[in-house]
PDB file of C-alpha atoms in Angstrom:
ATOM      1  CA  ARG A  11     -34.279 -51.357  11.245  1.00  0.00           C
ATOM      2  CA  SER A  12     -33.208 -54.548  13.030  1.00  0.00           C
ATOM      3  CA  PHE A  13     -32.805 -52.872  16.435  1.00  0.00           C
ATOM      4  CA  ALA A  14     -36.178 -51.124  16.105  1.00  0.00           C
ATOM      5  CA  ASN A  15     -37.847 -54.416  15.217  1.00  0.00           C
ATOM      6  CA  ALA A  16     -36.195 -56.127  18.172  1.00  0.00           C
ATOM      7  CA  ILE A  17     -37.447 -53.441  20.548  1.00  0.00           C
ATOM      8  CA  SER A  18     -40.996 -53.830  19.271  1.00  0.00           C
ATOM      9  CA  ALA A  19     -40.788 -57.590  19.646  1.00  0.00           C
ATOM     10  CA  VAL A  20     -39.390 -57.795  23.171  1.00  0.00           C
ATOM     11  CA  GLY A  21     -41.131 -54.819  24.760  1.00  0.00           C
ATOM     12  CA  GLY A  22     -39.867 -53.966  28.239  1.00  0.00           C
ATOM     13  CA  GLY A  23     -37.483 -55.772  30.570  1.00  0.00           C
ATOM     14  CA  ASP A  24     -33.783 -56.492  30.198  1.00  0.00           C
ATOM     15  CA  ALA A  25     -34.096 -57.628  26.583  1.00  0.00           C
ATOM     16  CA  GLY A  26     -35.900 -54.425  25.656  1.00  0.00           C
ATOM     17  CA  LEU A  27     -33.282 -52.345  27.445  1.00  0.00           C
ATOM     18  CA  ASP A  28     -30.455 -54.168  25.656  1.00  0.00           C
ATOM     19  CA  ALA A  29     -32.130 -53.677  22.282  1.00  0.00           C
ATOM     20  CA  GLN A  30     -32.693 -49.992  22.987  1.00  0.00           C
ATOM     21  CA  CYS A  31     -29.062 -49.538  24.002  1.00  0.00           C
ATOM     22  CA  GLY A  32     -27.991 -51.292  20.809  1.00  0.00           C
ATOM     23  CA  GLU A  33     -30.071 -48.988  18.645  1.00  0.00           C
ATOM     24  CA  ILE A  34     -28.774 -45.862  20.376  1.00  0.00           C
ATOM     25  CA  SER A  35     -25.178 -47.091  20.079  1.00  0.00           C
ATOM     26  CA  ALA A  36     -25.633 -47.756  16.367  1.00  0.00           C
ATOM     27  CA  LEU A  37     -27.062 -44.273  15.824  1.00  0.00           C
ATOM     28  CA  TYR A  38     -24.211 -42.663  17.758  1.00  0.00           C
ATOM     29  CA  LEU A  39     -21.525 -44.585  15.873  1.00  0.00           C
ATOM     30  CA  SER A  40     -23.107 -43.669  12.538  1.00  0.00           C
ATOM     31  CA  GLY A  41     -22.922 -39.975  13.425  1.00  0.00           C
ATOM     32  CA  ALA A  42     -26.683 -39.527  13.920  1.00  0.00           C
ATOM     33  CA  PHE A  43     -26.084 -37.714  17.202  1.00  0.00           C
ATOM     34  CA  ASP A  44     -29.350 -35.775  17.364  1.00  0.00           C
ATOM     35  CA  GLU A  45     -31.446 -38.910  16.963  1.00  0.00           C
ATOM     36  CA  ALA A  46     -29.239 -40.834  19.385  1.00  0.00           C
ATOM     37  CA  SER A  47     -29.640 -38.098  21.984  1.00  0.00           C
ATOM     38  CA  MET A  48     -33.417 -38.015  21.646  1.00  0.00           C
ATOM     39  CA  LYS A  49     -33.765 -41.792  21.803  1.00  0.00           C
ATOM     40  CA  ALA A  50     -31.420 -42.007  24.799  1.00  0.00           C
ATOM     41  CA  ASN A  51     -33.484 -39.447  26.676  1.00  0.00           C
ATOM     42  CA  ASP A  52     -36.717 -41.264  25.821  1.00  0.00           C
ATOM     43  CA  ALA A  53     -35.192 -44.571  26.914  1.00  0.00           C
ATOM     44  CA  VAL A  54     -34.177 -43.163  30.299  1.00  0.00           C
ATOM     45  CA  GLN A  55     -37.776 -42.030  30.758  1.00  0.00           C
ATOM     46  CA  SER A  56     -39.057 -45.487  29.802  1.00  0.00           C
ATOM     47  CA  PHE A  57     -36.536 -47.784  31.498  1.00  0.00           C
ATOM     48  CA  GLY A  58     -35.200 -45.576  34.282  1.00  0.00           C
ATOM     49  CA  PRO A  59     -31.589 -44.454  34.910  1.00  0.00           C
ATOM     50  CA  ALA A  60     -29.833 -47.642  33.806  1.00  0.00           C
ATOM     51  CA  PRO A  61     -26.035 -47.078  33.796  1.00  0.00           C
ATOM     52  CA  THR A  62     -25.600 -47.876  30.100  1.00  0.00           C
ATOM     53  CA  LEU A  63     -28.440 -45.552  29.144  1.00  0.00           C
ATOM     54  CA  LEU A  64     -26.986 -42.747  31.251  1.00  0.00           C
ATOM     55  CA  TYR A  65     -23.624 -43.245  29.559  1.00  0.00           C
ATOM     56  CA  LEU A  66     -25.205 -43.209  26.095  1.00  0.00           C
ATOM     57  CA  ARG A  67     -27.284 -40.151  26.912  1.00  0.00           C
ATOM     58  CA  GLY A  68     -24.223 -38.386  28.267  1.00  0.00           C
ATOM     59  CA  ILE A  69     -22.030 -38.937  25.216  1.00  0.00           C
ATOM     60  CA  SER A  70     -24.909 -38.204  22.826  1.00  0.00           C
ATOM     61  CA  VAL A  71     -25.813 -34.944  24.546  1.00  0.00           C
ATOM     62  CA  ALA A  72     -22.127 -33.997  24.500  1.00  0.00           C
ATOM     63  CA  ALA A  73     -21.947 -34.727  20.751  1.00  0.00           C
ATOM     64  CA  VAL A  74     -24.802 -32.316  19.994  1.00  0.00           C
ATOM     65  CA  GLY A  75     -23.331 -29.578  22.173  1.00  0.00           C
ATOM     66  CA  GLY A  76     -25.717 -30.000  25.079  1.00  0.00           C
ATOM     67  CA  SER A  77     -25.392 -28.799  28.642  1.00  0.00           C
ATOM     68  CA  ALA A  78     -22.033 -29.573  30.237  1.00  0.00           C
ATOM     69  CA  ALA A  79     -23.739 -30.012  33.591  1.00  0.00           C
ATOM     70  CA  ASP A  80     -26.111 -32.624  32.131  1.00  0.00           C
ATOM     71  CA  VAL A  81     -23.271 -34.534  30.469  1.00  0.00           C
ATOM     72  CA  VAL A  82     -21.154 -34.626  33.623  1.00  0.00           C
ATOM     73  CA  ARG A  83     -24.190 -35.621  35.718  1.00  0.00           C
ATOM     74  CA  ASP A  84     -25.034 -38.591  33.495  1.00  0.00           C
ATOM     75  CA  LEU A  85     -21.467 -39.833  33.127  1.00  0.00           C
ATOM     76  CA  LYS A  86     -20.741 -39.548  36.849  1.00  0.00           C
ATOM     77  CA  ALA A  87     -23.978 -41.348  37.701  1.00  0.00           C
ATOM     78  CA  SER A  88     -23.176 -44.120  35.229  1.00  0.00           C
ATOM     79  CA  ALA A  89     -19.674 -44.589  36.659  1.00  0.00           C
ATOM     80  CA  GLN A  90     -20.909 -44.565  40.260  1.00  0.00           C
ATOM     81  CA  ALA A  91     -23.634 -47.133  39.514  1.00  0.00           C
ATOM     82  CA  THR A  92     -21.136 -49.664  38.116  1.00  0.00           C
ATOM     83  CA  PRO A  93     -17.857 -48.933  39.912  1.00  0.00           C
ATOM     84  CA  LEU A  94     -16.170 -52.123  38.674  1.00  0.00           C
ATOM     85  CA  ASP A  95     -17.235 -51.611  35.054  1.00  0.00           C
ATOM     86  CA  ALA A  96     -16.928 -47.857  34.673  1.00  0.00           C
ATOM     87  CA  ALA A  97     -13.940 -47.445  32.347  1.00  0.00           C
ATOM     88  CA  SER A  98     -16.009 -46.174  29.404  1.00  0.00           C
ATOM     89  CA  ALA A  99     -17.925 -43.653  31.501  1.00  0.00           C
ATOM     90  CA  LEU A 100     -14.771 -42.500  33.287  1.00  0.00           C
ATOM     91  CA  SER A 101     -12.811 -42.017  30.055  1.00  0.00           C
ATOM     92  CA  ALA A 102     -15.707 -40.072  28.536  1.00  0.00           C
ATOM     93  CA  LEU A 103     -15.821 -37.996  31.710  1.00  0.00           C
ATOM     94  CA  ALA A 104     -12.075 -37.399  31.411  1.00  0.00           C
ATOM     95  CA  PHE A 105     -12.499 -36.152  27.854  1.00  0.00           C
ATOM     96  CA  TRP A 106     -15.321 -33.822  28.849  1.00  0.00           C
ATOM     97  CA  TYR A 107     -13.475 -32.443  31.889  1.00  0.00           C
ATOM     98  CA  ASP A 108     -10.541 -31.740  29.583  1.00  0.00           C
ATOM     99  CA  VAL A 109     -12.807 -29.792  27.222  1.00  0.00           C
ATOM    100  CA  LEU A 110     -14.009 -27.811  30.233  1.00  0.00           C
ATOM    101  CA  GLU A 111     -10.350 -27.154  31.181  1.00  0.00           C
ATOM    102  CA  GLU A 112     -10.725 -29.029  34.460  1.00  0.00           C
ATOM    103  CA  ALA A 113      -7.258 -30.552  34.141  1.00  0.00           C
ATOM    104  CA  SER A 114      -7.020 -32.233  37.547  1.00  0.00           C
ATOM    105  CA  LEU A 115     -10.474 -33.809  37.265  1.00  0.00           C
ATOM    106  CA  ALA A 116      -9.680 -34.968  33.723  1.00  0.00           C
ATOM    107  CA  ALA A 117      -6.424 -36.596  34.805  1.00  0.00           C
ATOM    108  CA  GLU A 118      -8.068 -38.207  37.837  1.00  0.00           C
ATOM    109  CA  SER A 119     -10.890 -39.682  35.753  1.00  0.00           C
ATOM    110  CA  LEU A 120      -8.519 -41.076  33.114  1.00  0.00           C
ATOM    111  CA  THR A 121      -6.273 -42.579  35.782  1.00  0.00           C
ATOM    112  CA  GLN A 122      -9.270 -44.301  37.371  1.00  0.00           C
ATOM    113  CA  ALA A 123     -10.390 -45.633  33.981  1.00  0.00           C
ATOM    114  CA  LEU A 124      -6.959 -47.113  33.235  1.00  0.00           C
ATOM    115  CA  GLU A 125      -6.648 -48.602  36.716  1.00  0.00           C
ATOM    116  CA  LEU A 126     -10.002 -50.321  36.273  1.00  0.00           C
ATOM    117  CA  GLN A 127      -9.245 -51.583  32.767  1.00  0.00           C
ATOM    118  CA  PRO A 128      -5.654 -51.093  31.561  1.00  0.00           C
ATOM    119  CA  SER A 129      -6.532 -52.497  28.118  1.00  0.00           C
ATOM    120  CA  HIS A 130      -9.447 -50.097  27.546  1.00  0.00           C
ATOM    121  CA  LEU A 131      -8.898 -48.771  24.031  1.00  0.00           C
ATOM    122  CA  TYR A 132     -10.504 -45.347  24.296  1.00  0.00           C
ATOM    123  CA  SER A 133      -8.728 -44.599  27.589  1.00  0.00           C
ATOM    124  CA  ARG A 134      -5.393 -45.473  25.981  1.00  0.00           C
ATOM    125  CA  TYR A 135      -6.283 -43.399  22.913  1.00  0.00           C
ATOM    126  CA  LEU A 136      -6.990 -40.414  25.146  1.00  0.00           C
ATOM    127  CA  GLU A 137      -3.753 -40.985  27.042  1.00  0.00           C
ATOM    128  CA  ALA A 138      -1.796 -41.022  23.767  1.00  0.00           C
ATOM    129  CA  ARG A 139      -3.546 -37.884  22.471  1.00  0.00           C
ATOM    130  CA  TRP A 140      -2.659 -36.053  25.651  1.00  0.00           C
ATOM    131  CA  ALA A 141       0.945 -37.260  25.364  1.00  0.00           C
ATOM    132  CA  VAL A 142       1.139 -35.596  21.922  1.00  0.00           C
ATOM    133  CA  ARG A 143      -0.270 -32.385  23.369  1.00  0.00           C
ATOM    134  CA  ASP A 144       2.302 -32.491  26.173  1.00  0.00           C
ATOM    135  CA  GLY A 145       5.163 -32.849  23.694  1.00  0.00           C
ATOM    136  CA  ALA A 146       5.868 -36.539  24.315  1.00  0.00           C
ATOM    137  CA  GLU A 147       5.552 -37.537  20.651  1.00  0.00           C
ATOM    138  CA  GLY A 148       7.842 -40.560  20.983  1.00  0.00           C
ATOM    139  CA  ILE A 149       5.767 -42.063  23.775  1.00  0.00           C
ATOM    140  CA  ALA A 150       2.576 -41.300  21.861  1.00  0.00           C
ATOM    141  CA  ARG A 151       3.919 -42.905  18.681  1.00  0.00           C
ATOM    142  CA  ASP A 152       4.663 -46.135  20.529  1.00  0.00           C
ATOM    143  CA  GLN A 153       1.213 -46.054  22.132  1.00  0.00           C
ATOM    144  CA  PHE A 154      -0.537 -45.563  18.789  1.00  0.00           C
ATOM    145  CA  ARG A 155       1.504 -48.348  17.219  1.00  0.00           C
ATOM    146  CA  GLU A 156       0.239 -50.652  19.961  1.00  0.00           C
ATOM    147  CA  LEU A 157      -3.332 -49.470  19.468  1.00  0.00           C
ATOM    148  CA  VAL A 158      -3.153 -50.012  15.694  1.00  0.00           C
ATOM    149  CA  GLY A 159      -1.724 -53.464  16.314  1.00  0.00           C
ATOM    150  CA  GLU A 160      -4.732 -54.336  18.483  1.00  0.00           C
ATOM    151  CA  ALA A 161      -7.362 -52.556  16.373  1.00  0.00           C
ATOM    152  CA  PRO A 162      -5.963 -52.352  12.815  1.00  0.00           C
ATOM    153  CA  ASN A 163      -9.284 -51.249  11.342  1.00  0.00           C
ATOM    154  CA  CYS A 164      -9.727 -48.201  13.579  1.00  0.00           C
ATOM    155  CA  SER A 165      -9.367 -45.120  11.378  1.00  0.00           C
ATOM    156  CA  ALA A 166      -8.859 -42.793  14.363  1.00  0.00           C
ATOM    157  CA  PHE A 167      -5.829 -44.778  15.560  1.00  0.00           C
ATOM    158  CA  LEU A 168      -4.412 -44.995  12.034  1.00  0.00           C
ATOM    159  CA  MET A 169      -4.804 -41.262  11.440  1.00  0.00           C
ATOM    160  CA  GLU A 170      -3.067 -40.372  14.698  1.00  0.00           C
ATOM    161  CA  LEU A 171      -0.184 -42.721  13.867  1.00  0.00           C
ATOM    162  CA  GLY A 172       0.030 -41.209  10.380  1.00  0.00           C
ATOM    163  CA  ASN A 173       0.176 -37.717  11.874  1.00  0.00           C
ATOM    164  CA  LEU A 174       3.109 -38.659  14.094  1.00  0.00           C
ATOM    165  CA  LEU A 175       4.972 -40.395  11.276  1.00  0.00           C
ATOM    166  CA  GLN A 176       4.470 -37.307   9.121  1.00  0.00           C
ATOM    167  CA  LEU A 177       5.908 -35.108  11.865  1.00  0.00           C
ATOM    168  CA  ASP A 178       8.978 -37.360  11.832  1.00  0.00           C
ATOM    169  CA  GLY A 179       9.318 -36.789   8.079  1.00  0.00           C
ATOM    170  CA  ARG A 180       8.455 -40.425   7.368  1.00  0.00           C
ATOM    171  CA  HIS A 181       6.039 -39.635   4.580  1.00  0.00           C
ATOM    172  CA  LEU A 182       5.780 -43.070   2.973  1.00  0.00           C
ATOM    173  CA  PRO A 183       4.882 -44.939   6.208  1.00  0.00           C
ATOM    174  CA  ALA A 184       2.501 -42.085   7.023  1.00  0.00           C
ATOM    175  CA  GLU A 185       0.815 -42.551   3.630  1.00  0.00           C
ATOM    176  CA  VAL A 186       0.336 -46.245   4.380  1.00  0.00           C
ATOM    177  CA  ALA A 187      -1.418 -45.371   7.647  1.00  0.00           C
ATOM    178  CA  PHE A 188      -3.568 -42.629   6.092  1.00  0.00           C
ATOM    179  CA  ARG A 189      -4.519 -44.806   3.115  1.00  0.00           C
ATOM    180  CA  GLN A 190      -5.509 -47.691   5.370  1.00  0.00           C
ATOM    181  CA  ALA A 191      -7.597 -45.323   7.501  1.00  0.00           C
ATOM    182  CA  GLU A 192      -9.458 -44.051   4.438  1.00  0.00           C
ATOM    183  CA  THR A 193     -10.445 -47.557   3.347  1.00  0.00           C
ATOM    184  CA  HIS A 194     -12.963 -47.553   6.219  1.00  0.00           C
ATOM    185  CA  ARG A 195     -14.747 -44.357   5.163  1.00  0.00           C
ATOM    186  CA  PRO A 196     -18.452 -45.208   4.813  1.00  0.00           C
ATOM    187  CA  VAL A 197     -20.476 -44.351   1.747  1.00  0.00           C
ATOM    188  CA  GLY A 198     -22.508 -41.163   2.056  1.00  0.00           C
ATOM    189  CA  VAL A 199     -20.523 -39.843   5.001  1.00  0.00           C
ATOM    190  CA  SER A 200     -20.600 -36.278   3.633  1.00  0.00           C
ATOM    191  CA  SER A 201     -24.194 -35.943   4.832  1.00  0.00           C
ATOM    192  CA  THR A 202     -23.446 -37.003   8.407  1.00  0.00           C
ATOM    193  CA  ALA A 203     -21.992 -35.327  11.488  1.00  0.00           C
ATOM    194  CA  ASN A 204     -18.771 -37.306  10.939  1.00  0.00           C
ATOM    195  CA  ALA A 205     -18.022 -35.571   7.623  1.00  0.00           C
ATOM    196  CA  SER A 206     -15.557 -33.115   9.155  1.00  0.00           C
ATOM    197  CA  ALA A 207     -13.452 -35.918  10.673  1.00  0.00           C
ATOM    198  CA  TRP A 208     -13.178 -37.715   7.331  1.00  0.00           C
ATOM    199  CA  ALA A 209     -12.412 -34.417   5.602  1.00  0.00           C
ATOM    200  CA  GLU A 210      -9.581 -33.831   8.080  1.00  0.00           C
ATOM    201  CA  LEU A 211      -8.171 -37.272   7.296  1.00  0.00           C
ATOM    202  CA  ALA A 212      -8.249 -36.566   3.538  1.00  0.00           C
ATOM    203  CA  LEU A 213      -6.640 -33.163   4.134  1.00  0.00           C
ATOM    204  CA  ARG A 214      -3.831 -34.613   6.236  1.00  0.00           C
ATOM    205  CA  ARG A 215      -3.234 -37.331   3.673  1.00  0.00           C
ATOM    206  CA  GLY A 216      -3.113 -34.739   0.898  1.00  0.00           C
ATOM    207  CA  LEU A 217      -0.599 -32.572   2.742  1.00  0.00           C
ATOM    208  CA  ASN A 218       1.559 -35.597   3.495  1.00  0.00           C
ATOM    209  CA  LEU A 219       1.526 -36.632  -0.171  1.00  0.00           C
ATOM    210  CA  LEU A 220       2.449 -33.070  -1.127  1.00  0.00           C
ATOM    211  CA  ALA A 221       5.458 -33.216   1.216  1.00  0.00           C
ATOM    212  CA  ALA A 222       6.403 -36.540  -0.398  1.00  0.00           C
ATOM    213  CA  GLU A 223       6.200 -34.817  -3.822  1.00  0.00           C
ATOM    214  CA  GLU A 224       3.351 -37.065  -4.939  1.00  0.00           C
ATOM    215  CA  PHE A 225       1.605 -34.112  -6.535  1.00  0.00           C
ATOM    216  CA  ASP A 226      -1.205 -35.785  -8.505  1.00  0.00           C
ATOM    217  CA  ALA A 227      -2.240 -38.000  -5.599  1.00  0.00           C
ATOM    218  CA  SER A 228      -2.035 -35.001  -3.278  1.00  0.00           C
ATOM    219  CA  MET A 229      -4.429 -32.979  -5.433  1.00  0.00           C
ATOM    220  CA  ASP A 230      -6.887 -35.883  -5.504  1.00  0.00           C
ATOM    221  CA  SER A 231      -6.836 -36.180  -1.724  1.00  0.00           C
ATOM    222  CA  LEU A 232      -7.209 -32.437  -1.187  1.00  0.00           C
ATOM    223  CA  ALA A 233     -10.149 -32.382  -3.596  1.00  0.00           C
ATOM    224  CA  ALA A 234     -11.731 -35.254  -1.634  1.00  0.00           C
ATOM    225  CA  ALA A 235     -11.345 -33.251   1.565  1.00  0.00           C
ATOM    226  CA  GLN A 236     -13.147 -30.291   0.027  1.00  0.00           C
ATOM    227  CA  SER A 237     -15.960 -32.470  -1.326  1.00  0.00           C
ATOM    228  CA  LEU A 238     -16.495 -34.079   2.067  1.00  0.00           C
ATOM    229  CA  TRP A 239     -16.760 -30.786   3.918  1.00  0.00           C
ATOM    230  CA  PRO A 240     -17.047 -27.883   1.440  1.00  0.00           C
TER     231      PRO A 240
END
């Protein structure tokens, strides 16, 4: 409740806006997308269309399957309001355009994000994911190795690297990546919107262990996947 207490204490103004953004971010990252979306919308009504709030509302509405037009509107407005600090909004816009099968707009948005901030982690993650989709697994593997080197506790990066190592038949290094990714699984995740992602990780780990003929460990991991997302 620390963010909620901070908001009550500071009221309006920049400090209140920052506290509100912090609370919404924490909700989003914990997988509480519905609550994040509602709070982001309320905050925009209270504080006005601040770029960070528009970005948070956009990604939260997207996470709950909201209107594509509303998501694009918020993300574009956020990026346009802070043109020198728009990498996060542009990369989110790139992801959403890709979902909508607007390939040229997706590529343009990601290129702009990387030009603004070449080190931006999510933009590079998206670039590597698209490289896998386009059949450039070697390039993607190198990109994910770099990302894991910079953010070794990011389960998404570790899982993607494990997937690529598994495709290469390198089951033991893949197991190291999958196992490290699973160490960051939060308690009680099965009751959150992120349960399916963690179940996918456990499933991929189980299949990799099966290919490595680690049968007992494979069964344990596959059972964990089913318990996370029955």
